[in-house]
mmCIF file of C-alpha atoms in Angstrom:
data_model
loop_
_atom_site.group_PDB
_atom_site.id
_atom_site.type_symbol
_atom_site.label_atom_id
_atom_site.label_comp_id
_atom_site.label_asym_id
_atom_site.label_seq_id
_atom_site.Cartn_x
_atom_site.Cartn_y
_atom_site.Cartn_z
ATOM 1 C CA UNK A 1 14.299 9.500 7.515
ATOM 2 C CA UNK A 2 13.208 9.286 3.906
ATOM 3 C CA UNK A 3 9.537 9.718 2.998
ATOM 4 C CA UNK A 4 8.454 7.494 0.107
ATOM 5 C CA UNK A 5 5.106 7.681 -1.660
ATOM 6 C CA UNK A 6 3.825 4.476 -3.222
ATOM 7 C CA UNK A 7 1.086 4.308 -5.803
ATOM 8 C CA UNK A 8 -0.192 2.157 -8.647
ATOM 9 C CA UNK A 9 -3.386 0.739 -10.036
ATOM 10 C CA UNK A 10 -5.717 -1.595 -8.204
ATOM 11 C CA UNK A 11 -4.432 -5.172 -8.346
ATOM 12 C CA UNK A 12 -0.777 -4.097 -8.548
ATOM 13 C CA UNK A 13 0.118 -5.875 -5.301
ATOM 14 C CA UNK A 14 0.776 -2.781 -3.207
ATOM 15 C CA UNK A 15 -0.415 -4.432 0.040
ATOM 16 C CA UNK A 16 2.161 -7.202 -0.251
ATOM 17 C CA UNK A 17 4.886 -4.655 -0.947
ATOM 18 C CA UNK A 18 3.863 -2.533 2.041
ATOM 19 C CA UNK A 19 3.950 -5.598 4.293
ATOM 20 C CA UNK A 20 7.465 -6.413 3.066
ATOM 21 C CA UNK A 21 8.704 -2.866 3.621
ATOM 22 C CA UNK A 22 7.231 -2.800 7.109
ATOM 23 C CA UNK A 23 8.292 -6.261 8.308
ATOM 24 C CA UNK A 24 11.576 -6.772 6.488
ATOM 25 C CA UNK A 25 12.864 -3.226 6.089
ATOM 26 C CA UNK A 26 11.605 -1.490 9.234
ATOM 27 C CA UNK A 27 9.460 1.091 7.461
ATOM 28 C CA UNK A 28 6.662 3.017 9.094
ATOM 29 C CA UNK A 29 3.690 2.512 6.760
ATOM 30 C CA UNK A 30 0.823 4.971 6.381
ATOM 31 C CA UNK A 31 -2.144 3.941 4.224
ATOM 32 C CA UNK A 32 -4.321 6.828 3.093
ATOM 33 C CA UNK A 33 -7.371 4.609 2.643
ATOM 34 C CA UNK A 34 -7.267 3.457 6.266
ATOM 35 C CA UNK A 35 -6.598 7.012 7.425
ATOM 36 C CA UNK A 36 -9.685 8.069 5.483
ATOM 37 C CA UNK A 37 -11.746 5.892 7.821
ATOM 38 C CA UNK A 38 -10.109 7.352 10.919
ATOM 39 C CA UNK A 39 -10.649 10.991 9.966
ATOM 40 C CA UNK A 40 -14.404 10.312 9.726
ATOM 41 C CA UNK A 41 -14.712 9.004 13.274
ATOM 42 C CA UNK A 42 -17.008 10.935 15.660
ATOM 43 C CA UNK A 43 -15.226 13.774 17.405
ATOM 44 C CA UNK A 44 -13.099 14.729 14.410
ATOM 45 C CA UNK A 45 -13.451 17.938 12.431
ATOM 46 C CA UNK A 46 -14.107 15.954 9.251
ATOM 47 C CA UNK A 47 -16.943 14.028 10.927
ATOM 48 C CA UNK A 48 -18.629 17.261 12.005
ATOM 49 C CA UNK A 49 -18.289 18.801 8.549
ATOM 50 C CA UNK A 50 -19.577 15.670 6.779
ATOM 51 C CA UNK A 51 -22.550 15.329 9.146
ATOM 52 C CA UNK A 52 -23.397 19.005 8.663
ATOM 53 C CA UNK A 53 -23.103 18.749 4.886
ATOM 54 C CA UNK A 54 -25.034 15.503 4.339
ATOM 55 C CA UNK A 55 -27.396 15.418 7.319
ATOM 56 C CA UNK A 56 -28.415 12.698 9.744
ATOM 57 C CA UNK A 57 -29.428 10.276 7.002
ATOM 58 C CA UNK A 58 -25.812 9.160 6.599
ATOM 59 C CA UNK A 59 -25.415 8.282 10.284
ATOM 60 C CA UNK A 60 -25.931 4.787 11.634
ATOM 61 C CA UNK A 61 -27.625 3.849 14.886
ATOM 62 C CA UNK A 62 -24.247 3.966 16.650
ATOM 63 C CA UNK A 63 -23.779 7.619 15.695
ATOM 64 C CA UNK A 64 -20.973 6.855 13.263
ATOM 65 C CA UNK A 65 -21.018 7.589 9.557
ATOM 66 C CA UNK A 66 -22.666 4.756 7.659
ATOM 67 C CA UNK A 67 -20.226 4.374 4.790
ATOM 68 C CA UNK A 68 -22.746 2.593 2.564
ATOM 69 C CA UNK A 69 -25.347 5.320 3.047
ATOM 70 C CA UNK A 70 -22.745 8.016 2.376
ATOM 71 C CA UNK A 71 -21.476 6.129 -0.664
ATOM 72 C CA UNK A 72 -24.977 5.871 -2.105
ATOM 73 C CA UNK A 73 -25.334 9.656 -1.847
ATOM 74 C CA UNK A 74 -21.970 10.698 -3.262
ATOM 75 C CA UNK A 75 -21.782 8.210 -6.107
ATOM 76 C CA UNK A 76 -25.113 9.460 -7.391
ATOM 77 C CA UNK A 77 -24.014 13.105 -7.329
ATOM 78 C CA UNK A 78 -20.641 14.264 -8.649
ATOM 79 C CA UNK A 79 -20.781 17.612 -6.823
ATOM 80 C CA UNK A 80 -21.451 15.926 -3.496
ATOM 81 C CA UNK A 81 -18.601 13.480 -4.113
ATOM 82 C CA UNK A 82 -16.256 16.392 -4.802
ATOM 83 C CA UNK A 83 -17.454 18.142 -1.640
ATOM 84 C CA UNK A 84 -16.750 14.994 0.392
ATOM 85 C CA UNK A 85 -13.281 14.655 -1.138
ATOM 86 C CA UNK A 86 -12.529 18.293 -0.277
ATOM 87 C CA UNK A 87 -13.109 17.386 3.377
ATOM 88 C CA UNK A 88 -11.445 13.970 3.549
ATOM 89 C CA UNK A 89 -8.329 14.362 1.386
ATOM 90 C CA UNK A 90 -6.851 17.387 3.217
ATOM 91 C CA UNK A 91 -7.633 15.703 6.558
ATOM 92 C CA UNK A 92 -5.793 12.553 5.477
ATOM 93 C CA UNK A 93 -2.785 14.539 4.268
ATOM 94 C CA UNK A 94 -2.714 16.477 7.555
ATOM 95 C CA UNK A 95 -2.736 13.156 9.426
ATOM 96 C CA UNK A 96 0.132 11.891 7.251
ATOM 97 C CA UNK A 97 2.181 14.995 8.070
ATOM 98 C CA UNK A 98 1.574 14.536 11.804
ATOM 99 C CA UNK A 99 2.619 10.880 11.574
ATOM 100 C CA UNK A 100 5.792 11.825 9.696
ATOM 101 C CA UNK A 101 6.698 14.277 12.464
ATOM 102 C CA UNK A 102 5.974 11.648 15.109
ATOM 103 C CA UNK A 103 8.070 9.024 13.295
ATOM 104 C CA UNK A 104 10.984 11.476 13.013
ATOM 105 C CA UNK A 105 10.752 12.224 16.724
ATOM 106 C CA UNK A 106 10.763 8.507 17.554
ATOM 107 C CA UNK A 107 13.896 8.148 15.444
ATOM 108 C CA UNK A 108 13.615 4.419 14.862
ATOM 109 C CA UNK A 109 12.383 4.247 11.262
ATOM 110 C CA UNK A 110 14.802 4.385 8.317
ATOM 111 C CA UNK A 111 11.971 5.553 6.103
ATOM 112 C CA UNK A 112 8.279 6.408 6.103
ATOM 113 C CA UNK A 113 6.025 4.988 3.380
ATOM 114 C CA UNK A 114 2.762 6.621 2.309
ATOM 115 C CA UNK A 115 0.453 4.534 0.114
ATOM 116 C CA UNK A 116 -2.325 6.479 -1.563
ATOM 117 C CA UNK A 117 -4.432 5.880 -4.648
ATOM 118 C CA UNK A 118 -4.472 9.646 -5.304
ATOM 119 C CA UNK A 119 -0.803 10.215 -4.542
ATOM 120 C CA UNK A 120 -0.282 12.140 -7.778
ATOM 121 C CA UNK A 121 -3.626 13.949 -7.893
ATOM 122 C CA UNK A 122 -3.310 15.139 -4.280
ATOM 123 C CA UNK A 123 0.292 16.321 -4.829
ATOM 124 C CA UNK A 124 1.987 14.120 -2.249
ATOM 125 C CA UNK A 125 5.266 14.864 -4.028
ATOM 126 C CA UNK A 126 5.314 18.002 -1.863
ATOM 127 C CA UNK A 127 5.766 15.910 1.286
ATOM 128 C CA UNK A 128 7.609 12.891 -0.168
ATOM 129 C CA UNK A 129 11.267 12.560 -1.102
ATOM 130 C CA UNK A 130 10.403 10.086 -3.870
ATOM 131 C CA UNK A 131 7.293 8.626 -5.508
ATOM 132 C CA UNK A 132 7.371 4.948 -6.473
ATOM 133 C CA UNK A 133 5.055 3.447 -9.079
ATOM 134 C CA UNK A 134 4.160 -0.217 -8.619
ATOM 135 C CA UNK A 135 3.735 -1.422 -12.186
ATOM 136 C CA UNK A 136 1.789 -4.503 -13.256
ATOM 137 C CA UNK A 137 0.406 -5.139 -16.754
ATOM 138 C CA UNK A 138 -3.348 -4.652 -17.072
ATOM 139 C CA UNK A 139 -4.010 -8.285 -18.014
ATOM 140 C CA UNK A 140 -2.198 -9.506 -14.892
ATOM 141 C CA UNK A 141 -4.107 -7.022 -12.733
ATOM 142 C CA UNK A 142 -7.395 -8.229 -14.224
ATOM 143 C CA UNK A 143 -6.580 -11.859 -13.441
ATOM 144 C CA UNK A 144 -5.553 -10.983 -9.881
ATOM 145 C CA UNK A 145 -8.734 -9.025 -9.224
ATOM 146 C CA UNK A 146 -10.987 -11.740 -10.615
ATOM 147 C CA UNK A 147 -9.177 -14.401 -8.592
ATOM 148 C CA UNK A 148 -8.547 -12.577 -5.306
ATOM 149 C CA UNK A 149 -11.638 -10.367 -5.036
ATOM 150 C CA UNK A 150 -14.159 -12.328 -7.039
ATOM 151 C CA UNK A 151 -14.963 -9.407 -9.336
ATOM 152 C CA UNK A 152 -16.492 -10.112 -12.734
ATOM 153 C CA UNK A 153 -14.654 -9.092 -15.901
ATOM 154 C CA UNK A 154 -16.832 -6.019 -16.533
ATOM 155 C CA UNK A 155 -16.318 -4.622 -13.040
ATOM 156 C CA UNK A 156 -12.565 -5.133 -13.333
ATOM 157 C CA UNK A 157 -12.484 -3.425 -16.736
ATOM 158 C CA UNK A 158 -14.506 -0.470 -15.380
ATOM 159 C CA UNK A 159 -12.193 -0.057 -12.379
ATOM 160 C CA UNK A 160 -9.020 -0.191 -14.469
ATOM 161 C CA UNK A 161 -10.353 2.223 -17.097
ATOM 162 C CA UNK A 162 -11.250 4.740 -14.362
ATOM 163 C CA UNK A 163 -7.672 4.873 -13.041
ATOM 164 C CA UNK A 164 -4.711 6.878 -14.357
ATOM 165 C CA UNK A 165 -2.816 5.433 -17.299
ATOM 166 C CA UNK A 166 0.676 3.964 -17.060
ATOM 167 C CA UNK A 167 2.006 7.090 -18.798
ATOM 168 C CA UNK A 168 0.631 9.355 -16.068
ATOM 169 C CA UNK A 169 2.328 7.281 -13.360
ATOM 170 C CA UNK A 170 5.601 7.206 -15.288
ATOM 171 C CA UNK A 171 5.509 10.967 -15.801
ATOM 172 C CA UNK A 172 5.129 11.761 -12.104
ATOM 173 C CA UNK A 173 6.974 8.973 -10.283
ATOM 174 C CA UNK A 174 10.704 8.835 -9.581
ATOM 175 C CA UNK A 175 11.035 5.053 -9.572
ATOM 176 C CA UNK A 176 9.228 2.066 -11.075
ATOM 177 C CA UNK A 177 8.911 -1.217 -9.200
ATOM 178 C CA UNK A 178 7.922 -3.975 -11.644
ATOM 179 C CA UNK A 179 5.653 -6.422 -9.812
ATOM 180 C CA UNK A 180 4.700 -8.582 -12.796
ATOM 181 C CA UNK A 181 6.856 -11.560 -11.896
ATOM 182 C CA UNK A 182 7.425 -13.645 -8.790
ATOM 183 C CA UNK A 183 7.590 -11.646 -5.566
ATOM 184 C CA UNK A 184 11.252 -12.509 -4.982
ATOM 185 C CA UNK A 185 12.070 -10.430 -8.073
ATOM 186 C CA UNK A 186 10.054 -7.538 -6.648
ATOM 187 C CA UNK A 187 11.834 -7.691 -3.303
ATOM 188 C CA UNK A 188 15.186 -7.529 -5.096
ATOM 189 C CA UNK A 189 14.078 -4.284 -6.733
ATOM 190 C CA UNK A 190 12.879 -2.945 -3.386
ATOM 191 C CA UNK A 191 16.180 -3.818 -1.728
ATOM 192 C CA UNK A 192 18.087 -2.027 -4.511
ATOM 193 C CA UNK A 193 15.847 1.046 -4.227
ATOM 194 C CA UNK A 194 16.375 1.185 -0.475
ATOM 195 C CA UNK A 195 20.142 0.856 -0.868
ATOM 196 C CA UNK A 196 20.059 3.737 -3.361
ATOM 197 C CA UNK A 197 18.436 5.913 -0.705
#
């Protein structure tokens, strides 16, 4: 079973690609962002560490972490944001490793796909056989984000400028999937990449 890491900027169409790989190609898909929610559930080590670090003010009435309250704290303080990331990111990677082992034991997946915004920064190349960069031109990404998420132009520009450049992705990724055109063209590239594996 191959382990593929998928990354790319916001608005690159990664969700659609993941759905295709899962439904049409039989992949087991692991999304780091969703896993980040799970590792903060009550009863987990990360939950206990976060609650101890930030105090009861970040907990909702149901005893779970109030993500808005936590976000307000960490986005106002870089050191606190880094401290939170030092708890969540290793927990997410540990979960990914456990899921890879489980998928191998089940023996029914041709490959395992990890999608993570910080795939490069968190060194997922150590647990992946290949890293794939989903490439879309910035102008196309901007249009998609304005249309699909209702963001204004300034917010879109701020988000894109805060993400790694195309050159960084190209330097670290083994394969580029160009998702600028119609999706049928993208699926052809995906099929070819899978056949190569």
